[in-house]
XYZ file of C-alpha atoms in Angstrom:
758
model
C 102.017 -1.054 -74.491
C 98.432 -1.048 -77.002
C 96.068 -2.950 -74.873
C 93.764 -5.643 -76.563
C 90.567 -6.455 -75.516
C 89.579 -10.275 -75.262
C 85.860 -11.520 -75.988
C 84.721 -15.105 -75.281
C 82.182 -17.592 -74.171
C 82.728 -18.367 -70.255
C 83.039 -22.289 -71.385
C 86.029 -20.735 -73.421
C 88.004 -19.507 -70.740
C 90.724 -21.632 -70.997
C 91.935 -20.520 -74.247
C 91.299 -17.181 -73.646
C 93.926 -17.130 -70.937
C 96.170 -18.601 -73.193
C 95.382 -15.939 -75.837
C 95.870 -13.730 -72.958
C 99.253 -15.402 -72.467
C 100.427 -15.544 -75.869
C 99.288 -11.644 -76.625
C 101.441 -10.352 -73.683
C 103.977 -12.681 -74.428
C 103.928 -11.283 -77.742
C 104.279 -7.570 -76.512
C 100.960 -6.660 -76.111
C 98.739 -5.363 -73.098
C 95.491 -8.010 -72.803
C 92.427 -7.678 -71.128
C 89.652 -10.175 -69.897
C 86.746 -9.622 -68.365
C 88.089 -11.546 -65.423
C 89.716 -8.078 -64.052
C 87.067 -6.516 -63.418
C 87.284 -4.312 -60.104
C 85.237 -5.128 -57.222
C 81.771 -3.428 -56.955
C 81.980 -2.111 -60.545
C 79.190 -2.045 -62.784
C 79.862 -4.822 -65.290
C 78.620 -3.319 -68.460
C 80.291 0.043 -67.803
C 83.433 -1.279 -67.322
C 83.014 -3.765 -70.609
C 82.278 -0.750 -72.672
C 85.048 1.625 -71.352
C 87.959 -1.578 -72.186
C 86.129 -2.155 -75.533
C 86.387 2.059 -76.258
C 90.170 2.268 -75.225
C 91.073 -0.789 -76.486
C 93.783 -0.714 -79.814
C 92.078 -4.254 -81.167
C 89.684 -7.005 -80.252
C 90.332 -10.217 -80.311
C 87.036 -12.381 -80.467
C 87.402 -16.425 -80.148
C 84.367 -17.778 -82.158
C 82.959 -21.174 -81.021
C 79.712 -22.700 -80.891
C 79.088 -21.364 -77.427
C 80.058 -17.598 -78.350
C 78.671 -17.256 -81.065
C 75.202 -17.624 -78.959
C 76.233 -15.060 -76.373
C 74.602 -11.396 -76.730
C 77.934 -10.510 -74.626
C 79.821 -12.034 -77.311
C 77.874 -10.481 -80.263
C 78.249 -7.066 -79.322
C 81.344 -6.665 -78.377
C 82.212 -8.266 -81.776
C 80.079 -5.995 -83.566
C 81.451 -2.797 -81.829
C 85.107 -3.695 -82.904
C 84.014 -4.353 -86.445
C 82.271 -0.882 -86.679
C 85.414 0.898 -85.105
C 87.718 -1.424 -87.209
C 89.322 -2.964 -84.050
C 87.911 -6.665 -84.835
C 90.914 -9.393 -85.358
C 88.906 -13.167 -84.958
C 89.489 -16.892 -84.318
C 87.871 -19.507 -84.438
C 88.043 -22.428 -82.116
C 85.387 -25.479 -83.108
C 83.387 -26.207 -86.792
C 81.254 -23.462 -85.937
C 81.887 -20.385 -88.274
C 81.013 -16.957 -86.445
C 77.413 -15.767 -87.277
C 76.895 -13.188 -90.617
C 78.269 -11.011 -91.049
C 81.350 -11.690 -89.257
C 82.064 -14.357 -91.180
C 83.056 -12.601 -94.276
C 86.446 -11.305 -91.863
C 89.404 -12.812 -92.340
C 89.140 -15.746 -89.175
C 92.904 -17.217 -87.464
C 91.905 -21.376 -86.897
C 93.046 -21.760 -83.449
C 90.648 -25.076 -83.326
C 93.993 -27.524 -82.572
C 96.118 -24.533 -80.536
C 97.226 -25.540 -77.318
C 99.646 -22.480 -77.106
C 102.596 -23.126 -79.104
C 103.564 -20.026 -80.415
C 104.651 -21.398 -84.065
C 101.498 -22.275 -84.583
C 99.832 -20.989 -88.127
C 96.568 -19.994 -86.428
C 98.097 -17.993 -83.823
C 100.622 -15.937 -85.971
C 97.914 -15.280 -88.198
C 95.865 -13.802 -84.817
C 99.446 -12.130 -83.743
C 99.855 -10.243 -87.388
C 96.298 -9.609 -87.085
C 96.623 -7.334 -83.858
C 99.418 -5.673 -85.305
C 97.541 -4.993 -88.196
C 94.526 -3.023 -86.298
C 97.130 -1.846 -83.756
C 98.692 0.236 -86.494
C 95.481 1.388 -88.164
C 95.250 -1.420 -90.724
C 92.012 -2.737 -91.984
C 91.468 -6.233 -92.066
C 90.577 -7.843 -95.814
C 87.166 -10.091 -96.106
C 87.956 -13.875 -95.747
C 86.225 -14.578 -99.303
C 88.891 -12.921 -101.867
C 87.432 -10.533 -104.972
C 88.133 -11.930 -108.173
C 89.857 -9.386 -110.248
C 87.558 -7.695 -112.849
C 89.070 -8.470 -116.140
C 86.493 -5.967 -118.270
C 88.403 -3.919 -121.015
C 86.837 0.127 -121.980
C 85.043 -1.586 -124.697
C 83.013 -4.087 -122.333
C 82.648 -1.708 -120.096
C 80.720 0.417 -122.855
C 78.729 -2.108 -124.062
C 77.151 -2.458 -120.511
C 76.247 0.962 -120.304
C 74.841 0.818 -123.576
C 73.035 -2.752 -122.103
C 71.678 -0.565 -118.767
C 70.548 2.282 -120.987
C 68.578 0.038 -122.823
C 67.157 -1.816 -119.724
C 66.143 1.287 -118.686
C 64.531 1.937 -122.085
C 62.380 -0.478 -122.060
C 61.362 -0.521 -117.989
C 60.137 3.274 -118.228
C 58.089 1.753 -121.213
C 55.979 -0.884 -119.171
C 56.575 -0.072 -115.584
C 53.486 2.162 -115.695
C 51.875 -1.896 -116.456
C 53.124 -3.354 -114.055
C 53.549 -0.784 -111.151
C 49.995 0.087 -111.701
C 48.318 1.442 -108.167
C 48.727 -1.002 -105.788
C 48.832 -1.369 -102.276
C 52.387 -1.343 -101.307
C 53.176 -1.768 -97.922
C 51.772 -3.049 -94.834
C 47.915 -3.576 -93.937
C 47.570 -1.391 -91.285
C 44.796 -2.679 -88.275
C 43.768 -1.391 -84.588
C 43.117 -4.117 -81.897
C 40.677 -2.082 -79.664
C 41.212 -2.647 -76.406
C 39.283 -5.779 -74.781
C 36.207 -4.956 -73.380
C 34.593 -6.533 -69.978
C 31.430 -6.239 -67.754
C 32.893 -6.773 -64.713
C 36.100 -4.007 -62.875
C 37.489 -7.001 -61.777
C 38.646 -8.157 -64.450
C 39.645 -5.125 -66.224
C 43.716 -6.100 -66.303
C 42.673 -10.097 -67.077
C 41.006 -8.173 -70.321
C 44.174 -5.510 -70.505
C 46.750 -8.565 -70.708
C 45.413 -10.558 -73.617
C 44.460 -7.306 -75.464
C 48.596 -6.920 -74.335
C 49.555 -9.641 -76.050
C 47.191 -10.409 -79.040
C 47.897 -7.324 -80.267
C 51.764 -8.009 -79.839
C 51.143 -11.608 -81.509
C 49.677 -9.438 -84.704
C 52.786 -7.183 -84.221
C 54.881 -10.111 -85.114
C 53.495 -10.820 -88.770
C 56.008 -8.377 -90.936
C 52.619 -7.891 -93.641
C 50.602 -6.010 -90.960
C 51.580 -2.827 -89.178
C 49.935 -2.677 -85.392
C 48.415 0.973 -84.404
C 50.200 1.413 -80.795
C 48.185 0.444 -77.944
C 47.879 4.340 -76.317
C 46.527 5.265 -79.814
C 44.506 2.706 -79.847
C 42.689 3.499 -76.417
C 42.776 7.144 -77.307
C 40.717 6.427 -80.706
C 38.345 3.569 -78.564
C 37.168 6.457 -75.486
C 36.251 8.678 -78.576
C 34.053 5.763 -79.935
C 34.498 6.869 -83.285
C 32.858 5.063 -86.374
C 35.268 2.789 -87.962
C 35.313 5.228 -91.183
C 36.780 7.549 -89.109
C 40.011 5.484 -87.958
C 40.880 5.020 -91.411
C 40.196 8.925 -91.965
C 42.289 9.704 -89.496
C 45.418 7.301 -89.010
C 44.932 5.053 -92.084
C 43.714 2.086 -90.511
C 42.056 -0.362 -92.376
C 40.517 -3.385 -90.412
C 39.242 -2.635 -86.538
C 39.759 -5.632 -84.303
C 37.642 -5.320 -80.986
C 36.571 -8.025 -78.035
C 35.400 -8.960 -75.188
C 35.967 -10.765 -71.901
C 33.642 -12.512 -69.492
C 35.088 -14.209 -66.854
C 32.446 -16.816 -64.564
C 34.287 -18.587 -61.850
C 37.666 -20.228 -63.433
C 36.337 -19.999 -66.837
C 37.434 -17.310 -69.312
C 35.097 -16.516 -72.421
C 36.667 -14.411 -74.757
C 34.648 -12.961 -78.640
C 36.407 -10.938 -80.754
C 35.427 -9.162 -84.248
C 37.011 -8.281 -87.256
C 35.710 -5.004 -89.224
C 36.414 -2.958 -92.374
C 36.409 0.635 -92.111
C 35.649 1.866 -95.565
C 32.467 0.025 -95.120
C 32.132 -0.983 -91.569
C 31.182 -4.377 -92.627
C 31.616 -7.436 -90.264
C 34.330 -9.860 -91.808
C 34.681 -11.699 -88.805
C 33.750 -13.687 -85.707
C 34.536 -16.285 -83.051
C 34.315 -16.714 -79.325
C 36.349 -19.119 -77.298
C 35.904 -20.574 -73.559
C 38.696 -21.545 -71.829
C 39.709 -22.172 -67.786
C 41.718 -19.716 -66.486
C 44.322 -21.573 -65.874
C 44.830 -22.284 -69.098
C 45.444 -18.892 -70.241
C 48.104 -18.880 -72.504
C 46.708 -21.607 -74.284
C 43.399 -19.197 -74.423
C 45.491 -16.273 -75.822
C 47.759 -18.645 -78.318
C 44.743 -19.784 -79.879
C 43.110 -16.550 -79.957
C 45.876 -14.753 -81.100
C 46.550 -17.905 -83.918
C 43.017 -17.752 -85.040
C 42.897 -14.169 -85.662
C 46.707 -14.042 -87.220
C 45.705 -16.905 -89.450
C 42.677 -15.165 -90.166
C 43.898 -12.421 -91.093
C 46.880 -13.882 -93.072
C 44.612 -15.599 -95.346
C 42.565 -12.223 -95.978
C 44.415 -8.945 -95.703
C 48.340 -9.992 -95.924
C 49.803 -12.469 -98.146
C 52.916 -14.095 -97.531
C 51.811 -14.606 -93.875
C 53.268 -13.763 -90.599
C 55.176 -15.312 -87.577
C 53.172 -17.798 -85.512
C 53.479 -16.109 -81.839
C 54.672 -18.423 -79.059
C 53.849 -17.798 -74.854
C 55.591 -18.489 -72.239
C 53.399 -20.767 -69.636
C 52.990 -19.387 -66.336
C 49.606 -20.188 -63.958
C 46.435 -17.640 -64.177
C 47.820 -15.885 -61.150
C 51.023 -14.788 -61.668
C 49.830 -13.734 -65.344
C 47.133 -11.147 -63.301
C 50.051 -9.847 -61.010
C 52.183 -9.453 -64.208
C 49.695 -7.547 -66.600
C 48.265 -4.874 -63.953
C 51.725 -4.193 -62.636
C 52.321 -3.933 -66.841
C 49.440 -1.921 -67.488
C 50.387 0.424 -64.750
C 53.794 0.984 -65.775
C 52.626 1.605 -69.354
C 50.738 4.781 -67.967
C 54.286 6.328 -67.328
C 52.417 7.603 -64.029
C 54.905 7.653 -61.620
C 53.297 7.181 -58.484
C 52.539 3.537 -59.662
C 55.665 2.626 -60.022
C 56.505 1.270 -56.694
C 53.327 -0.812 -56.368
C 53.981 -2.066 -60.149
C 57.419 -2.998 -58.881
C 56.455 -4.767 -56.072
C 53.760 -6.842 -57.699
C 56.811 -7.732 -59.794
C 58.385 -8.855 -57.687
C 55.613 -11.188 -56.301
C 55.046 -12.351 -59.729
C 58.799 -14.143 -60.276
C 58.886 -15.076 -56.401
C 55.705 -16.891 -57.428
C 57.002 -18.465 -61.439
C 60.911 -17.861 -60.694
C 60.970 -18.810 -65.295
C 58.076 -15.927 -66.308
C 60.141 -14.184 -68.304
C 58.145 -11.655 -69.292
C 57.528 -11.020 -65.284
C 61.211 -10.859 -65.599
C 61.931 -8.177 -68.317
C 59.227 -5.389 -67.192
C 60.662 -5.997 -63.355
C 64.289 -4.454 -65.284
C 61.982 -1.318 -66.847
C 60.406 -1.014 -64.068
C 63.736 -0.916 -61.613
C 64.961 1.848 -64.451
C 61.613 3.587 -64.036
C 61.855 3.937 -60.523
C 64.832 5.463 -59.001
C 63.990 5.933 -55.060
C 66.024 8.602 -53.229
C 66.325 7.052 -49.637
C 66.983 2.755 -51.255
C 69.616 0.619 -49.575
C 68.831 -1.979 -52.114
C 70.950 -3.008 -54.887
C 71.751 -0.309 -57.740
C 69.172 0.696 -59.627
C 70.314 0.030 -63.122
C 72.738 -3.152 -61.917
C 69.469 -4.566 -60.387
C 67.403 -3.686 -63.588
C 70.352 -5.418 -65.673
C 70.418 -8.092 -63.985
C 66.596 -8.520 -64.362
C 67.202 -8.278 -68.480
C 69.770 -11.043 -68.185
C 67.647 -13.619 -66.535
C 64.841 -12.674 -68.855
C 67.412 -13.576 -71.885
C 68.241 -16.297 -70.207
C 65.040 -17.926 -69.994
C 63.797 -16.415 -73.152
C 66.065 -15.415 -75.846
C 63.903 -14.744 -78.451
C 61.699 -12.217 -76.386
C 62.120 -8.908 -78.126
C 60.529 -6.912 -74.606
C 63.961 -8.925 -72.732
C 66.748 -7.327 -75.685
C 64.723 -3.992 -75.151
C 64.579 -4.350 -71.105
C 68.182 -4.944 -71.680
C 69.072 -1.677 -73.590
C 66.819 0.782 -71.150
C 68.800 -0.603 -68.023
C 71.814 0.512 -69.832
C 70.905 3.559 -70.479
C 70.284 3.607 -74.142
C 73.552 4.091 -74.016
C 77.131 1.936 -75.096
C 77.541 -0.986 -77.937
C 75.883 -3.679 -75.832
C 72.514 -1.626 -74.907
C 72.408 -0.237 -78.799
C 73.154 -3.657 -79.878
C 70.204 -5.447 -76.951
C 67.418 -2.517 -78.552
C 68.529 -3.249 -82.490
C 68.139 -7.130 -81.562
C 64.772 -6.206 -79.857
C 63.525 -4.568 -83.026
C 64.869 -7.134 -85.274
C 62.423 -9.719 -83.149
C 59.204 -6.882 -83.355
C 59.538 -4.542 -86.083
C 56.599 -2.614 -84.045
C 57.786 -2.357 -80.529
C 57.630 1.281 -80.226
C 59.651 1.463 -77.137
C 62.682 -0.349 -78.676
C 62.688 2.032 -81.218
C 62.560 5.233 -79.328
C 65.209 3.973 -77.326
C 67.726 3.409 -79.976
C 66.489 6.754 -81.422
C 68.068 8.174 -78.476
C 71.027 6.482 -79.158
C 71.446 7.944 -82.877
C 70.374 11.155 -81.465
C 73.313 11.198 -79.179
C 75.870 10.450 -82.085
C 73.915 13.470 -83.777
C 72.653 11.071 -86.185
C 70.034 13.302 -87.412
C 68.729 11.704 -90.469
C 68.863 7.787 -88.776
C 67.260 9.868 -85.177
C 64.073 10.767 -87.329
C 63.565 7.869 -89.139
C 63.654 5.908 -86.224
C 60.955 8.571 -84.361
C 59.302 7.935 -87.799
C 58.639 4.595 -87.486
C 57.669 5.094 -84.188
C 54.816 7.121 -85.131
C 53.380 4.651 -88.126
C 52.789 2.113 -85.091
C 51.690 4.851 -82.129
C 50.701 8.044 -84.142
C 49.582 9.363 -79.941
C 52.272 8.069 -77.708
C 53.941 10.720 -76.413
C 57.237 10.244 -75.532
C 58.149 9.468 -78.969
C 55.935 12.313 -80.608
C 57.776 14.931 -78.007
C 61.070 13.399 -78.706
C 60.592 13.909 -81.949
C 59.189 17.185 -81.871
C 62.253 18.474 -80.038
C 65.072 16.858 -82.766
C 63.107 18.979 -85.046
C 63.290 22.277 -82.560
C 66.808 21.656 -82.756
C 68.043 21.620 -85.623
C 65.657 24.241 -86.524
C 63.353 22.693 -89.021
C 60.539 24.644 -88.205
C 58.179 23.673 -91.188
C 58.405 20.363 -90.090
C 57.518 21.678 -86.919
C 54.246 23.397 -87.863
C 53.255 20.262 -89.861
C 53.768 18.482 -86.692
C 51.429 20.446 -84.620
C 48.486 20.211 -87.343
C 48.736 17.197 -87.416
C 48.184 16.153 -84.192
C 45.409 19.252 -84.346
C 43.959 16.755 -86.881
C 44.607 13.385 -85.037
C 42.051 15.593 -82.193
C 43.889 14.549 -79.197
C 43.646 17.339 -77.103
C 46.147 16.201 -74.686
C 48.991 15.852 -76.810
C 47.987 18.758 -78.877
C 48.803 20.381 -75.894
C 52.149 19.616 -74.604
C 53.566 19.698 -77.984
C 52.409 23.414 -78.138
C 53.718 24.230 -74.829
C 57.352 22.290 -75.968
C 57.213 24.340 -78.885
C 56.396 28.071 -77.412
C 58.874 27.719 -74.574
C 61.496 26.844 -77.130
C 61.054 29.983 -78.921
C 60.679 31.818 -75.203
C 57.193 32.614 -75.280
C 56.935 31.197 -71.547
C 53.556 33.040 -71.238
C 52.200 31.643 -73.988
C 53.257 28.211 -73.145
C 51.169 28.438 -69.367
C 48.064 30.125 -71.018
C 48.347 26.969 -73.217
C 49.238 25.011 -70.019
C 46.353 26.454 -68.128
C 43.631 26.688 -70.598
C 44.274 23.014 -70.556
C 43.790 22.398 -67.497
C 40.872 23.961 -66.857
C 38.964 22.139 -69.489
C 40.090 18.746 -69.125
C 38.969 15.700 -66.899
C 41.338 15.195 -64.021
C 43.315 12.004 -65.522
C 44.087 14.351 -68.090
C 45.330 17.247 -65.698
C 47.822 15.503 -64.476
C 49.975 14.840 -67.623
C 50.694 18.547 -67.333
C 51.476 19.794 -63.900
C 54.591 19.336 -64.282
C 55.044 21.270 -67.843
C 52.816 23.601 -65.544
C 55.536 23.462 -62.624
C 57.920 23.979 -64.805
C 57.743 27.043 -66.291
C 56.448 28.621 -63.458
C 59.606 28.091 -61.786
C 61.183 29.309 -64.590
C 59.222 32.327 -64.237
C 59.937 33.023 -60.650
C 56.581 31.933 -59.153
C 57.768 29.382 -56.681
C 54.388 29.112 -54.947
C 52.278 28.576 -58.000
C 54.656 25.987 -59.440
C 55.033 24.055 -56.134
C 51.288 23.852 -55.991
C 51.480 22.218 -59.271
C 54.556 19.732 -59.143
C 54.793 16.275 -58.441
C 57.659 16.669 -56.271
C 58.737 14.862 -53.040
C 58.163 16.862 -49.811
C 61.244 19.432 -48.853
C 61.902 19.724 -52.841
C 60.840 23.665 -53.146
C 62.772 24.259 -49.518
C 66.051 22.619 -51.253
C 64.897 24.711 -54.642
C 65.109 27.629 -52.469
C 68.599 26.483 -51.163
C 66.970 26.474 -47.188
C 69.195 24.827 -44.860
C 66.350 23.098 -43.666
C 65.959 21.416 -47.059
C 69.344 20.036 -46.639
C 68.627 19.034 -43.660
C 65.433 17.499 -44.080
C 67.452 15.260 -47.307
C 70.078 14.427 -44.808
C 67.956 13.036 -42.663
C 67.144 10.459 -44.884
C 70.799 8.892 -44.731
C 70.532 7.527 -48.254
C 73.462 5.481 -49.558
C 75.999 7.574 -51.878
C 75.195 5.569 -54.678
C 71.671 6.489 -54.658
C 72.729 10.266 -54.538
C 74.090 10.222 -57.376
C 71.283 8.184 -59.553
C 68.527 10.532 -58.811
C 67.919 13.005 -61.137
C 67.252 15.739 -60.408
C 67.757 15.313 -56.448
C 71.602 15.139 -57.138
C 71.511 18.220 -59.032
C 69.425 20.362 -56.919
C 71.211 19.202 -53.768
C 74.769 20.112 -55.356
C 74.018 23.573 -56.239
C 72.698 24.107 -52.562
C 75.721 22.464 -51.156
C 77.625 25.278 -53.370
C 75.449 28.233 -52.673
C 75.497 27.452 -48.456
C 79.245 27.536 -48.286
C 79.778 23.540 -48.016
C 81.540 22.510 -50.616
C 82.998 19.927 -48.924
C 80.164 18.048 -48.063
C 79.343 17.546 -51.790
C 83.366 15.902 -52.214
C 82.840 13.554 -49.591
C 79.098 12.408 -51.086
C 81.409 12.075 -54.606
C 84.732 10.469 -52.789
C 81.623 7.783 -51.267
C 79.521 7.178 -53.759
C 82.231 7.177 -56.652
C 86.163 8.410 -56.315
C 86.908 8.469 -59.913
C 85.619 10.014 -62.718
C 84.808 7.239 -63.850
C 82.990 5.689 -61.322
C 80.447 9.156 -61.171
C 79.812 8.935 -64.834
C 78.990 4.757 -63.963
C 76.862 6.072 -60.663
C 74.999 8.817 -62.435
C 74.242 6.041 -65.397
C 73.992 8.931 -68.681
C 76.947 11.222 -70.119
C 74.523 14.043 -70.196
C 73.934 14.257 -66.618
C 78.095 13.427 -65.884
C 78.876 16.956 -67.750
C 76.169 18.296 -65.503
C 76.929 17.493 -62.474
C 80.970 17.347 -63.600
C 81.537 21.104 -63.015
C 79.833 21.303 -59.272
C 81.359 18.040 -58.214
C 84.829 19.921 -58.844
C 83.744 22.778 -57.284
C 83.403 21.142 -53.924
C 86.545 19.329 -54.325
C 88.695 22.302 -54.949
C 87.153 23.914 -52.383
C 87.391 20.625 -50.034
C 91.678 21.313 -51.166
C 91.475 18.535 -54.289
C 92.594 20.472 -56.624
C 94.039 17.688 -58.521
C 90.438 15.755 -58.753
C 88.486 18.536 -59.668
C 90.840 18.909 -62.704
C 90.828 14.954 -63.175
C 87.195 15.436 -63.253
C 87.187 17.917 -65.370
C 89.571 16.676 -67.900
C 86.930 13.139 -68.023
C 83.961 16.434 -69.096
C 85.674 17.112 -71.517
C 85.984 13.956 -73.582
C 82.222 13.219 -72.723
C 81.553 16.525 -73.935
C 83.991 15.788 -77.042
C 81.924 12.904 -77.948
C 78.006 14.022 -77.101
C 76.336 14.685 -80.467
C 77.104 18.020 -82.464
C 76.506 21.522 -82.903
C 73.661 21.202 -84.969
C 71.299 19.057 -82.525
C 72.711 20.994 -79.610
C 73.289 24.426 -80.656
C 71.899 25.858 -77.077
C 73.321 23.588 -74.617
C 76.736 22.434 -75.756
C 78.221 26.104 -75.260
C 76.652 26.154 -72.451
C 78.369 23.131 -70.594
C 81.240 23.592 -71.732
C 81.249 27.237 -70.500
C 80.629 25.394 -67.118
C 83.753 23.336 -67.407
C 85.731 26.378 -68.752
C 84.863 28.606 -65.834
C 85.706 25.698 -63.094
C 89.320 25.219 -64.639
C 89.760 29.260 -64.469
C 89.805 29.035 -68.265
C 87.415 32.026 -67.870
C 87.908 34.087 -71.517
C 86.642 31.793 -73.201
C 83.756 29.863 -70.394
C 82.592 33.857 -71.092
C 82.722 33.608 -74.968
C 80.630 30.071 -74.715
C 78.121 31.786 -72.690
C 77.406 34.958 -74.499
C 77.379 31.983 -77.334
C 74.846 30.224 -75.634
C 72.486 33.232 -74.980
C 72.826 34.261 -78.429
C 71.423 31.034 -79.677
C 68.281 31.029 -77.439
C 69.754 29.290 -73.706
C 67.206 30.012 -70.912
C 68.648 28.480 -67.323
C 65.919 25.194 -67.521
C 63.678 24.293 -64.206
C 64.261 22.273 -61.843
C 67.969 21.380 -62.967
C 68.741 25.325 -62.157
C 67.548 28.476 -61.174
C 66.309 31.551 -63.032
C 69.320 33.662 -62.190
C 72.759 32.645 -63.653
C 74.083 34.483 -60.172
C 72.784 30.792 -58.316
C 74.994 28.834 -60.618
C 78.073 28.280 -59.267
C 80.099 27.460 -61.805
C 78.981 30.240 -64.200
C 78.943 32.734 -61.361
C 82.801 32.390 -61.490
C 82.200 34.891 -64.336
C 80.477 37.821 -62.199
C 83.153 40.593 -62.785
C 83.193 39.779 -66.981
C 80.831 42.135 -68.318
C 79.840 39.163 -71.124
C 78.398 37.313 -67.986
C 76.448 40.442 -67.083
C 75.254 40.875 -69.830
C 74.064 37.483 -70.385
C 72.455 37.557 -67.168
C 70.556 40.665 -67.637
C 68.731 39.455 -70.957
C 67.836 36.514 -69.216
C 66.092 38.623 -66.928
C 64.918 40.857 -68.896
C 63.400 38.291 -70.711
C 61.680 36.276 -68.137
C 60.621 39.981 -66.861
C 58.813 40.417 -69.913
C 57.253 37.082 -70.038
C 55.903 37.626 -66.866
C 53.817 40.734 -67.681
C 52.947 39.371 -70.805
C 51.354 36.814 -68.395
C 50.055 38.253 -65.392
C 49.652 36.216 -62.529
C 50.816 38.897 -60.141
C 53.965 39.453 -57.918
C 56.163 36.546 -58.503
C 59.023 35.687 -55.896
C 61.801 37.861 -55.166
C 60.904 40.054 -57.549
């Protein structure tokens, strides 16, 4: 029987139970969230049930209209043609759901002949049959005849002719689009006040970014340009910045003084300045006054039409300082700082449990920090709980909704709804734009993904995550002229680090490993210490792929013992097992789970890998939840399935491989993953025993330019356990020979000496 998903607010649970009973009485299966299995991830199970449901019944009420869960579920159902609605009180469904048929259950007590109930059941039956429900507002039938249509067409043509004559007058050069403003990092004379200054700067620029008439240059680009100590005109020529705002922060005891200046870039003229003094414990009043004063002045001068006043969530000065320091550390994306930032944020929410920004930032920290040996609550679940706490405290806090999307792995309808809500609240939130692009990229929506990346780069031209993500998509879709234009743009902007990392990415994609290593080493020799850290992992990965293991580990940030795991040495596995990692934490860790899984199979210990699966997941669906990302799931599934086969559980191995096939069918399009998808399918087919198909797919991937990527996989296909099942086939030997020959040529061009093992 087809299953019907019931979406409702907790306050309407009694009605939801009656609906469930009525649906079952009408011959349908019905599912509510009280049927969640123990120890399961709430959001993942919800998404699985939504995807599998034949119809989704949404029970609208005052409470339901305020529920993010209900709105996300309704939006998913509407998008997928599964939506059936009912109204429980006088509150109409929110836009756009008020344009779709809605059964009236305001006075329904469970009677099966109730008019509203009959309409609901008819709607469910229609959706299950594959019919689309019509809008609730009838569309008037057109009475135009052919003569009327010709007359209307003539009128339109006449209007077009008039517009062509008068448009030049009315569309004369004008500044279309928002005014571009760069808020430079606030300076301070004392190192002890740096985190306070950072927090004031960050919150001021976020408050200004809510003005739809302004485009605020992102934090990383503003910092990079400020560090060059450029003249105002350079900001205009490089980034199109029309105005600069800079400020200084000074503290004496418990008093804080903030001075700000607004400068026009085309001539360096100072248009406005102000100085404000406040007590530190009144920090949010100070921040609010600074942001309101600046926004108001800029609105009056530059952004006719006005903006949105910032709303700040009060806390003590002490909590704000701790939060600011942790937030600054996280935004460097330096994982060596994540543990301390996580600890500080937990301290902040203990001191002030109602400070929503700290809860939102803690959610991001939890998702970023994935310790291998942790007995805490699973990272994804903890991050989700923290993000929801932030939303409960501050429903209109953009960073809280963004944190929820990130906590859910940027995957599924709830994550997507959260990210879209964050962007609606703050269109200049580059992290939300970047994370939503990940959602669209996973669907293979290249045009939408590039539009989101472009929007983020407009705000943050030098933010490396979005720049490298966009560049990778251009490479995947074979847009070589656009790749060349992007490299030229980065050279013009003058950011040596980002230009180098981008060039490394392009060279590696093209198979020029020697050129990529040389570019990284040249930067490493000339760059200051702070810049080198970002290139170290790039160099480690490339050197591993070329077989220079010893040199690679000198650059890597990997934890102790990772080198012995890479070499498939028993000592590496023993060191790992001594950590006594909880099974759920094992599967969350990337690339640790991939490396250990490969090593277990190389050592003939597939049964131990199967035990990790049974202890940490137990089913394909739970493994998908545990690893958190469909991409990781399809990478790991063939290895785990091999372990299950070796431990005498072929039926469970088949279930896992079937689930991997289903995930692969939902991953992007061949245009965006022409190298990776055939290879992933080849592994699955090989473990299924479909060797001719697997061999053909392997050849397809290598023909498209695929090379084994470190540190997930070793350079020699003989060490890739699923693919090694093809050893006796000529296609495998040809692919292996091509890969090894290619890397030998690159090593000869690089001339670093003799690599390990060859």
